XYZ file of C-alpha atoms in Angstrom:
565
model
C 40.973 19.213 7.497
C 38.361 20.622 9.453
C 36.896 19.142 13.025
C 33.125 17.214 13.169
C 33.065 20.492 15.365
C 34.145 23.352 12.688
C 31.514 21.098 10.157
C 29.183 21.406 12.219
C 29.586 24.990 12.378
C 30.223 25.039 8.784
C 26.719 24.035 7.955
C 25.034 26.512 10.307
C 26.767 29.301 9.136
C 26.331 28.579 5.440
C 22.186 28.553 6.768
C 22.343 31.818 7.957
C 23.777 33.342 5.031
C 21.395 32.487 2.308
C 20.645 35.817 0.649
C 16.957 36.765 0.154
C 18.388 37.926 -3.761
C 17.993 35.455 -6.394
C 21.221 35.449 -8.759
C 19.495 33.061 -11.219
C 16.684 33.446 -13.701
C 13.855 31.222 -12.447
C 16.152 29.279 -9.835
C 14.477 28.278 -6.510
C 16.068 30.800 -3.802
C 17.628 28.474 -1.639
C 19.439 27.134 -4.618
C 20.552 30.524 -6.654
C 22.039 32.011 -3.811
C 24.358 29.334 -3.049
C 26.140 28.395 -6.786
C 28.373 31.872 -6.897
C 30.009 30.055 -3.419
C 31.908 27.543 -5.216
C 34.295 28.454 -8.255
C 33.485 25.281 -10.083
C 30.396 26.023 -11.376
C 31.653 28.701 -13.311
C 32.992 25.617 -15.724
C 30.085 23.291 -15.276
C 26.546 24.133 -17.462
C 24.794 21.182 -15.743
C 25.652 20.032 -12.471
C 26.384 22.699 -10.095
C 27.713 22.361 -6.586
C 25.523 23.244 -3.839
C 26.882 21.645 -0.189
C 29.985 19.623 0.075
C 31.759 18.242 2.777
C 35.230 16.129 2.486
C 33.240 13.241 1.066
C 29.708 14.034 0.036
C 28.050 16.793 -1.925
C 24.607 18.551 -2.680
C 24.391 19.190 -6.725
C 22.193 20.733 -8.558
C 20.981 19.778 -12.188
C 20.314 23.018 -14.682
C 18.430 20.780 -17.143
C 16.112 18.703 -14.913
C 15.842 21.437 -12.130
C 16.854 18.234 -9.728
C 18.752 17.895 -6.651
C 21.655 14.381 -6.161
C 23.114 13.283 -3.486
C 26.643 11.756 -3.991
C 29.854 10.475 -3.031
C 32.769 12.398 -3.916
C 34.815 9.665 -5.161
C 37.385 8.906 -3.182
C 34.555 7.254 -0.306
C 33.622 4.144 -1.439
C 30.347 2.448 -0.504
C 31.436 -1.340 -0.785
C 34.069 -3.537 -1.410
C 31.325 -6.213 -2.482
C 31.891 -5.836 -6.348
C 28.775 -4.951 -8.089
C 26.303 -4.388 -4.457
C 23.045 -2.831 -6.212
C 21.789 -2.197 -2.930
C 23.509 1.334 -1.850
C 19.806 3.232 -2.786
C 18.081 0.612 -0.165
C 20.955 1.066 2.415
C 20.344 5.131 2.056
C 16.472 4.879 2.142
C 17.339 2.261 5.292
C 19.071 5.079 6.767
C 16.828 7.959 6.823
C 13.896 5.308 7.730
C 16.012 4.265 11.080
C 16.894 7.652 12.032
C 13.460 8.587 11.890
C 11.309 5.213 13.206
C 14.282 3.518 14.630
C 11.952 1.233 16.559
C 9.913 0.080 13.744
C 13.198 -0.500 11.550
C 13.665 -2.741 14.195
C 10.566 -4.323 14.135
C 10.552 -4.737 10.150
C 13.577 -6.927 10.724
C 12.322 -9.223 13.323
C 9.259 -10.054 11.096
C 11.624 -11.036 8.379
C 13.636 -13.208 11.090
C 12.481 -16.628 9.053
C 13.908 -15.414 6.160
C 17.276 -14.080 7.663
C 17.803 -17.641 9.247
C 17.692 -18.730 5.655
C 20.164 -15.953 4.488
C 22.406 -16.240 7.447
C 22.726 -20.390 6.985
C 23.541 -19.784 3.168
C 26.135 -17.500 4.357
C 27.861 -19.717 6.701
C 27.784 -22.177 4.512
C 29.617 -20.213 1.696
C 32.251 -18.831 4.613
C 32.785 -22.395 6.267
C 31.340 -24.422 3.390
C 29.102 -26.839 6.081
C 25.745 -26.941 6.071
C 24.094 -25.739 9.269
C 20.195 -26.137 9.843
C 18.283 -22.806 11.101
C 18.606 -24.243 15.160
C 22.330 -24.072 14.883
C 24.210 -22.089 17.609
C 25.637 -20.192 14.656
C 22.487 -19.097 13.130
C 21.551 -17.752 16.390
C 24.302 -16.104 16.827
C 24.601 -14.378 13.578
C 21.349 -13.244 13.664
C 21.964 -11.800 17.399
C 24.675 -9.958 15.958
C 22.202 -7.625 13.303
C 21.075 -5.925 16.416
C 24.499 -5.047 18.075
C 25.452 -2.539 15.901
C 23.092 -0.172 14.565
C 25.175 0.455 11.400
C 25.043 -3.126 10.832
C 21.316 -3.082 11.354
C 21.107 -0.861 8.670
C 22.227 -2.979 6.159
C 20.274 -5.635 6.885
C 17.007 -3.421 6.948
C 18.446 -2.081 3.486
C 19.194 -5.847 2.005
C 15.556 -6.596 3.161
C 13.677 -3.444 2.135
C 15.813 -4.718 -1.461
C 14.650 -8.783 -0.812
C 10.937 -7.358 -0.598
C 11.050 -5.455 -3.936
C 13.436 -7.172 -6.184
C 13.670 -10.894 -4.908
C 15.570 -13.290 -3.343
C 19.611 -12.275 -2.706
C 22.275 -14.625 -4.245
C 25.944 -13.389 -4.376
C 28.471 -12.606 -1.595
C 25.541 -12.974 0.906
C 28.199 -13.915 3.346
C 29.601 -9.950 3.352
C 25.507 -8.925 3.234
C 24.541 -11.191 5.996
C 27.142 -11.797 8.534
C 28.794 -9.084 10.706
C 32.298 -10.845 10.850
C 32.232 -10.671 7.093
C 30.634 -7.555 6.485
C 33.196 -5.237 9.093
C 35.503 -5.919 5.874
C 33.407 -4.122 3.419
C 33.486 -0.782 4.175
C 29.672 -0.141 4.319
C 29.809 0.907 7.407
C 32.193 4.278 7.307
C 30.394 5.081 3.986
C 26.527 5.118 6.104
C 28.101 6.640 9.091
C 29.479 9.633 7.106
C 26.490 9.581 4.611
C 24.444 9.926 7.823
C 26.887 12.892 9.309
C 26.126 14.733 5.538
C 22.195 14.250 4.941
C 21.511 15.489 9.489
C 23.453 18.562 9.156
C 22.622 19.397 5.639
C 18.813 18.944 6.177
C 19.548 21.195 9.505
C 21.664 23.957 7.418
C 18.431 24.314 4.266
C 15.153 23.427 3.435
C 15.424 20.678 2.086
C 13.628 16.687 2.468
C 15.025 13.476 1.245
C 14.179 9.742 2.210
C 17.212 8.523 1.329
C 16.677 8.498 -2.355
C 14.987 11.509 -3.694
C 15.824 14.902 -2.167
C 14.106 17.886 -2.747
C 13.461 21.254 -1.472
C 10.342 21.249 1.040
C 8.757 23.898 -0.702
C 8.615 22.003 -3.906
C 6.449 19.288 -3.066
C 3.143 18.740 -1.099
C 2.755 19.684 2.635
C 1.607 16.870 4.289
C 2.055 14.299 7.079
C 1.555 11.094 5.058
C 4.489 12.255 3.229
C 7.007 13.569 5.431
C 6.900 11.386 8.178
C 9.147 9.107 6.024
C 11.656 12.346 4.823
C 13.843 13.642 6.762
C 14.006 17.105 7.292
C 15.268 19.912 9.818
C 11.865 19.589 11.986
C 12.311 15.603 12.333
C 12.746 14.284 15.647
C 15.628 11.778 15.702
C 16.820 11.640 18.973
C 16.151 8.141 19.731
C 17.847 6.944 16.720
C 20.898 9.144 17.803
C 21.305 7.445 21.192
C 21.526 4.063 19.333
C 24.322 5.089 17.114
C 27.986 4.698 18.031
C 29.010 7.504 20.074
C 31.465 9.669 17.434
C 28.826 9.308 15.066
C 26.200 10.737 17.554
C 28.204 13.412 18.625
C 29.264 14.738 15.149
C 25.785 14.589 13.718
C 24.280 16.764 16.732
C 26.347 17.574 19.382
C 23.796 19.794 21.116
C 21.821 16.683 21.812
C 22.895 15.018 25.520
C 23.105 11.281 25.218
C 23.355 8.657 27.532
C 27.274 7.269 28.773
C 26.463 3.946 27.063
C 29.427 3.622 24.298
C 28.847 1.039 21.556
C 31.977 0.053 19.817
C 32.306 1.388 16.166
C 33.268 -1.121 13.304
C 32.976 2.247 10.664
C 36.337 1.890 9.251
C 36.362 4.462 5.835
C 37.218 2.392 2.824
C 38.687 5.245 0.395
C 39.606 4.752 -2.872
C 43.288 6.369 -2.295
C 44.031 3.685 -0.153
C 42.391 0.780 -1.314
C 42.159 1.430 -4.907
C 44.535 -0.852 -6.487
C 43.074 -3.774 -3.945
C 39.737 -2.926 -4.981
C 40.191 -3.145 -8.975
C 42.187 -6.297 -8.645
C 38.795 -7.857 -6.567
C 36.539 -6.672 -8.864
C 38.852 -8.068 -11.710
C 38.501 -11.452 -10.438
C 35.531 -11.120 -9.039
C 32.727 -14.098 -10.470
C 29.247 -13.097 -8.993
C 27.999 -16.887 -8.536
C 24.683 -15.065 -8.432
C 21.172 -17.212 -8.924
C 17.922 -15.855 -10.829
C 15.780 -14.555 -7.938
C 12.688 -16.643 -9.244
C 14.662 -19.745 -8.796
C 15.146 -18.857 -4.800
C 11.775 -18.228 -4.627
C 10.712 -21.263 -2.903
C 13.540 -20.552 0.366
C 11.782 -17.761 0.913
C 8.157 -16.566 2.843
C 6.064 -13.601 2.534
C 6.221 -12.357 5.037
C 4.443 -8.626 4.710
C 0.977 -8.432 4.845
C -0.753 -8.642 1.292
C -4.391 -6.102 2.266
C -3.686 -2.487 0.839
C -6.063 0.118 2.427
C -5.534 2.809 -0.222
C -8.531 5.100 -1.030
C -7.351 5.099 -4.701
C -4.604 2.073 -5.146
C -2.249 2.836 -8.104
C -0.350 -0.209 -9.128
C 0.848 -2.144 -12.122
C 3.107 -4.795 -14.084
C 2.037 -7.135 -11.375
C 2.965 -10.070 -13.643
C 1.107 -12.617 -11.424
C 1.544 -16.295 -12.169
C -0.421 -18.319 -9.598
C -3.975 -17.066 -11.497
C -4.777 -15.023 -8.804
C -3.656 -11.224 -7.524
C -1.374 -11.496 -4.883
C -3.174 -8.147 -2.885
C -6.098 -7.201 -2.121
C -7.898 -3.781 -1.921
C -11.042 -3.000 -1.599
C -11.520 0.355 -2.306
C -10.391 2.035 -5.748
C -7.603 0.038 -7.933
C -6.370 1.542 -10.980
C -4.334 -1.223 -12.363
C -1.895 0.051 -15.331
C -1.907 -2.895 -17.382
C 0.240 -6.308 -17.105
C -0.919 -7.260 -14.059
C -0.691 -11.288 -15.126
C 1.237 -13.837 -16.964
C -1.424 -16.342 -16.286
C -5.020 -15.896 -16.420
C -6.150 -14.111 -13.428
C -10.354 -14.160 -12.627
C -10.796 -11.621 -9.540
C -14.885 -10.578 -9.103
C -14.521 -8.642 -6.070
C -11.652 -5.619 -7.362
C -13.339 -2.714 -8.209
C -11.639 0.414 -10.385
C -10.599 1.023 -13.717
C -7.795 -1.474 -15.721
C -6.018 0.075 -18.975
C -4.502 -2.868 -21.450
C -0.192 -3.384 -21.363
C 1.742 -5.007 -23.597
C 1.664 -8.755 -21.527
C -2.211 -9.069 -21.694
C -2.395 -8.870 -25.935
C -0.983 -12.291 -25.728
C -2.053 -13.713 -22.241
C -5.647 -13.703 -23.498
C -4.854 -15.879 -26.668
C -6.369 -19.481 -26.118
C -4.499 -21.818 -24.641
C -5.163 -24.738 -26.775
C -2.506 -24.914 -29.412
C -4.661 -25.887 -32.352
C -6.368 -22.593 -34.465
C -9.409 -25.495 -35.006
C -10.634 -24.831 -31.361
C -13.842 -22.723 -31.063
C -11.756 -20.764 -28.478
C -10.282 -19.362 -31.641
C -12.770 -17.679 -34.020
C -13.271 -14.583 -32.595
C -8.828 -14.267 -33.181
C -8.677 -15.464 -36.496
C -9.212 -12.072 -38.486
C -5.929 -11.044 -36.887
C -3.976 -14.204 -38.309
C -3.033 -12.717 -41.410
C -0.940 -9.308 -39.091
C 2.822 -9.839 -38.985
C 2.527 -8.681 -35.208
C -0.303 -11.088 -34.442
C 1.827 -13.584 -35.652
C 4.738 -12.595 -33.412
C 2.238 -12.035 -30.532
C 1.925 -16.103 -31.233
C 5.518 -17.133 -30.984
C 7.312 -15.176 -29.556
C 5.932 -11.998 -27.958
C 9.038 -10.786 -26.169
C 10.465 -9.778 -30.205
C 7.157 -8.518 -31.717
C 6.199 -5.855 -29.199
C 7.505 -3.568 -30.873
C 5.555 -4.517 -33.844
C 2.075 -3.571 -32.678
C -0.322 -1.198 -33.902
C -1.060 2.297 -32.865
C -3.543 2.118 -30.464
C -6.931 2.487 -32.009
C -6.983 -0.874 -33.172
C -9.729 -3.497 -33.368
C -7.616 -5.942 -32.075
C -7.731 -4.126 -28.127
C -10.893 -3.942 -28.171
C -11.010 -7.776 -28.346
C -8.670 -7.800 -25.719
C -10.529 -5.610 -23.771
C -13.858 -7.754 -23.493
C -12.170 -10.779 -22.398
C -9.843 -8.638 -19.460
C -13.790 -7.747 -18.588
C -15.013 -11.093 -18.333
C -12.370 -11.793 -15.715
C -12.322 -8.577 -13.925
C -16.353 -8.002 -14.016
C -15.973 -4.776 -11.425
C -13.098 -3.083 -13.241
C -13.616 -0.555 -15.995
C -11.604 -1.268 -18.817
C -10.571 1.918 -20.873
C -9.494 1.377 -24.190
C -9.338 4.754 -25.107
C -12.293 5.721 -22.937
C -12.598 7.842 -19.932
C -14.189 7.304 -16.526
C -15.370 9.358 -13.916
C -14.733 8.728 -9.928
C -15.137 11.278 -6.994
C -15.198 14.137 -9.221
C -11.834 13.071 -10.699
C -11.863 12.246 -15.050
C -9.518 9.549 -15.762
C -8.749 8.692 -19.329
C -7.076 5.478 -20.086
C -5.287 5.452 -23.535
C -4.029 2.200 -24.751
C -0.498 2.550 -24.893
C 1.593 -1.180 -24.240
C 4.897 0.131 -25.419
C 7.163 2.551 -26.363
C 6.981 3.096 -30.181
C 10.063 5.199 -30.667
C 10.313 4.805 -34.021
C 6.582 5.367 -34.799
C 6.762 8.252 -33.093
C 4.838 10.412 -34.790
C 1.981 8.332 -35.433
C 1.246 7.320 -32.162
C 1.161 11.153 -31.097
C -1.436 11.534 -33.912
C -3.603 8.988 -32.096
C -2.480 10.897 -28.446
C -3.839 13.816 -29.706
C -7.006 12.655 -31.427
C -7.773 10.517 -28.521
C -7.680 13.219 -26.351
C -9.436 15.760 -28.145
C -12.334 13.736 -28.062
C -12.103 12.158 -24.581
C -11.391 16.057 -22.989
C -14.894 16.874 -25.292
C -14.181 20.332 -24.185
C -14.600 19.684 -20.668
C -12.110 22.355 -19.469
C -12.673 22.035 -16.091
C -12.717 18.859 -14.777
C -9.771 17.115 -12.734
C -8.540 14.712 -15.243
C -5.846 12.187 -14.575
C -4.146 10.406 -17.918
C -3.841 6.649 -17.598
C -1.525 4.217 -20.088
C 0.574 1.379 -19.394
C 3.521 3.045 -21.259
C 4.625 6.358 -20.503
C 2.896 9.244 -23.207
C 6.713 10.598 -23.979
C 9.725 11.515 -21.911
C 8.432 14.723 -20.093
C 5.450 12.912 -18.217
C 7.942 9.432 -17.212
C 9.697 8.457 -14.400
C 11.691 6.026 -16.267
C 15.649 8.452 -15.578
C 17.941 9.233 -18.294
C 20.509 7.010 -16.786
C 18.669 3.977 -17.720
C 19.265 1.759 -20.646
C 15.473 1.437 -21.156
C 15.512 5.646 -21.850
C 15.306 6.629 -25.922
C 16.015 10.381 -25.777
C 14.407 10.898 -29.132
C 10.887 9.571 -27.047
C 10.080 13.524 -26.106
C 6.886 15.477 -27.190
C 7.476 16.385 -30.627
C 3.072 17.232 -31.027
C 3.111 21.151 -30.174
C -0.680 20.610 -30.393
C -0.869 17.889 -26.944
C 1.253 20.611 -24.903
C -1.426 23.174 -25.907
C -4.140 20.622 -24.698
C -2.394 20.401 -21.197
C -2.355 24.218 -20.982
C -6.315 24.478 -21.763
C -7.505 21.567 -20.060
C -7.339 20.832 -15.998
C -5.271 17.988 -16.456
C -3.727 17.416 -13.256
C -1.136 14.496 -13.889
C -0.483 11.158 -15.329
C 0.330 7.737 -14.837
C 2.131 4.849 -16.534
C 4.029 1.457 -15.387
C 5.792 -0.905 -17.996
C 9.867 0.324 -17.297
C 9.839 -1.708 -13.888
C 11.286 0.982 -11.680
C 12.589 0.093 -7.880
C 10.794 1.187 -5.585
C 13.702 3.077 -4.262
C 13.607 5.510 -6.647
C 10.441 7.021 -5.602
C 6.943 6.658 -6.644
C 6.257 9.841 -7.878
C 7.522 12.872 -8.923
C 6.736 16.510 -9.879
C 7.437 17.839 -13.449
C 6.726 20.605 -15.382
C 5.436 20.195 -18.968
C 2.882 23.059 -20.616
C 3.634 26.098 -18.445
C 2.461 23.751 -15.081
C 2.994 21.753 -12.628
C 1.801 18.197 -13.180
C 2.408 14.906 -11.187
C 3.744 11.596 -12.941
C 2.935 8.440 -11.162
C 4.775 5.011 -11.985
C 3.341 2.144 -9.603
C 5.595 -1.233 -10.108
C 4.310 -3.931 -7.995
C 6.483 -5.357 -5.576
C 6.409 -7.515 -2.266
C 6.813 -4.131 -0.305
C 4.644 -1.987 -2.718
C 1.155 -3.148 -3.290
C 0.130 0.251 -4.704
C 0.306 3.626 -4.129
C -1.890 5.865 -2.581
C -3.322 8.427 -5.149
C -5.770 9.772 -2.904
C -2.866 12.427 -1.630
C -1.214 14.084 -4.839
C -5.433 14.331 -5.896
C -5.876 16.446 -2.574
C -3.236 18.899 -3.547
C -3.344 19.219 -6.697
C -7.448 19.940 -6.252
């Protein structure tokens, strides 16, 4: 087994000897010059080994022309059976090493809500109630910021609070430090840590603890990496807060202070603890609560004003009548943004219809005899409508291609509430020199396929109306097919047979100056990224899926526009 200080080395020499020949056909440089060093790739068409260390490794994939982060297997992140939160601990991890201070800071604002976590956790440890005043409270909470891989977790269980809701299970091995030295989380972020430094020191590459990429691949600009690491990031001050062998084997050229904080980074590995972990997970009953039921423990506590030029968000699903941020610049909300009816005079931007709002602007009043009614009943007589009625979870599926009547209905009462927005049913709109057209997509029609790529390319033959040059962004609550969605593979939500199957759209993207997309609908975390960089018609095009979320109020458009113009 090598020393941290042969590792170190390791990395630095593996830097140096990156070849300026390219042993791949249209491989990035960095990455073709490095798969000949490892045998196994010979065997492997897909992923292919790139940097590895005795428990991480750098792959490669052939087919999405991605780069992965992951454990090795024998390192395992928790003993907490089913803990979702390993992407929010990673992104936690990179976002302390580079702003340790205001890591700190996010915590402390959250304290009110940690009191509640941390007296739910003694009380499932000691099961006694304890009020948030308690001795013990205090002194849990104390603990967080003893131990900066401790800290960590917390910011990661928060960052995960803030996008996903209210935690339920085992909150006693999330929350308290006594419980938590038994879960192993610790060794796995002190070694993930050791792994992402020295590899981000030995190529080019960026990650913020999700996503990693190579820094020539994406845009060059401050409002984007100050939150990825990469070989130019200062983390000093970060590294004289971490326990001293973890310090020292991330950067041992760095002089730190004499101050030793005691390490509680014991590896769990599956070698050892393998039988002990199956037989957990085995028994294991999660006890776990809807996070909409918690809701009412819980505060806000993050600020709701958004000060993006151009604000990309959607699927807001708001149920109090009212938006629950404000902007007010540029909004471009991508449909289902309530489950009640929202009225907000004051947004300005453009609003394309999802799949919630077909039904959300149905009367209230449950008899078809109310005035409130008339202008719905020539729709009475569709299947779908019917199902839009009763049960619109089961009939989405149901609805017609989107050059219906019926969304045009739809979209004059979304206007009456939203009297600044721009509704685009199939329209386009024009806003500092940038074209957006919105296409009126709610769902995925797999198995209509075909027709709804008819009405793709139709729509868009007109809307383009030979305009080759203009900047144009393509808006629709549901993604257009699988090469312009984040939605990955891996999820459950993915239909592989969902690709672009119209030869005639990809020869639209070559002519035309369309510069990306944008979509919401598949509810992706946060954690896995915003955005991301494809390419689909011989170019480079950005894809842009904007959930809403306590911690995400929108994204800001206004930078991918600058680059890609």
């Amino acid at each position: 087994m090598k020393s941290n200080k042969e590792k170190d080395s390791f990395f630095i020499e593996e830097r140096k000897s990156l070849s300026p020949s390219i042993t791949g056909n249209s491989l990035p440089l960095e990455i073709a010059t490095r798969i000949d060093l490892y045998p196994e790739n010979k065997r492997r068409p897909v992923n292919k080994t790139i940097v590895k260390n005795e428990y991480f490794q750098l792959t490669y994939n052939m087919k999405e022309n991605s780069l992965n982060i992951s454990s090795r297997g024998d390192l395992v992140y928790s003993a907490i059976p089913y803990d979702t939160a390993r992407n929010y601990i990673q992104r936690a991890a990179i976002q302390y090493l580079l702003h340790p201070e205001a890591a700190h800071q996010y915590i402390e604002s959250h304290k009110i809500n940690l009191e509640t976590y941390l007296k739910l956790s003694i009380f499932q440890v000691t099961n006694k109630r304890v009020d948030e005043n308690s001795a013990k409270v205090t002194q849990a909470y104390e603990a967080i910021f003893k131990d900066p891989l401790f800290e960590i977790q917390i910011l990661g269980r928060l960052l995960q609070h803030d996008e996903t809701g209210a935690l339920s299970a085992n909150l006693a091995g999330k929350f308290l430090f006594s419980e938590n030295v038994k879960t192993g989380i610790s060794g796995y972020i002190s070694e993930y840590l050791k792994f992402v430094v020295q590899l981000t020191q030995a190529l080019p590459l960026m990650t913020d603890g999700k996503n990693i990429r190579l820094l020539d691949s994406v845009m060059q600009n401050s409002a984007i990496s100050a939150n990825h690491l990469t070989f130019e990031s200062d983390i000093t001050s970060a590294l004289s807060l971490l326990p001293q062998e973890v310090k020292q084997t991330i950067e041992n050229s760095i002089i730190i202070g004499s101050q030793t904080i005691p390490t509680n980074n014991k590896l769990l590995l599956r070698s050892e603890f393998g039988k002990e972990l199956s037989e957990v997970r085995q028994n294991y009953v999660a006890h776990s609560v809807d996070p909409r039921e918690l809701e009412q423990y819980f505060e806000n506590v993050l600020p709701i004003k958004n000060p993006n030029l151009v604000n990309v968000v959607s699927d807001v699903h708001a149920t109090d009548e009212k938006l629950p941020f404000t902007n007010k610049n540029f909004n471009i909300i991508v449909g289902t943004s309530e489950d009640s009816p929202i009225v907000d005079e004051e947004i300005k931007g453009l609003y394309v219809i999802g799949n919630h709002e077909l039904s959300d602007v149905l009367p209230k009043s449950q008899s078809k005899e109310n005035e409130e009614w008339k202008k719905w009943t020539p729709f009475f007589k569709n299947k779908w409508f019917q199902g839009l009625m009763r049960n619109p979870d089961d009939s989405w599926y149901q609805l017609p291609i989107g050059d219906h009547i019926y969304y045009e209905c739809v979209k004059d009462e979304i206007e009456k509430r939203f009297p600044k927005m721009n509704v685009l049913n199939n329209n386009s709109f024009v806003h500092n020199g940038i074209r957006y057209i919105g296409l009126t997509i709610p769902v995925v029609l797999v198995r209509r396929k075909k027709a709804q790529q008819k009405f793709i390319l139709e729509a868009l033959n007109q809307l383009l109306n030979k305009d080759h040059d203009s900047p144009t962004v393509i808006v629709s609550h549901a993604p257009l097919f699988n090469e312009l969605s984040m939605l990955s593979p891996d999820s459950t939500a993915y239909k592989k047979d969902y690709v672009c199957s119209e030869l005639k759209i990809e020869k639209l993207f070559e002519e035309y100056n369309i510069i990306g997309a944008i979509h919401g609908h598949h509810h992706i975390p946060a954690s896995f990224g915003r955005y991301k960089m494809v390419h689909f018609a011989g170019k480079e095009l950005f894809v842009v899926c904007s959930i809403y979320s306590k911690i995400n109020t929108g994204f800001e458009l206004m930078n991918l526009l600058k680059s890609e113009n």
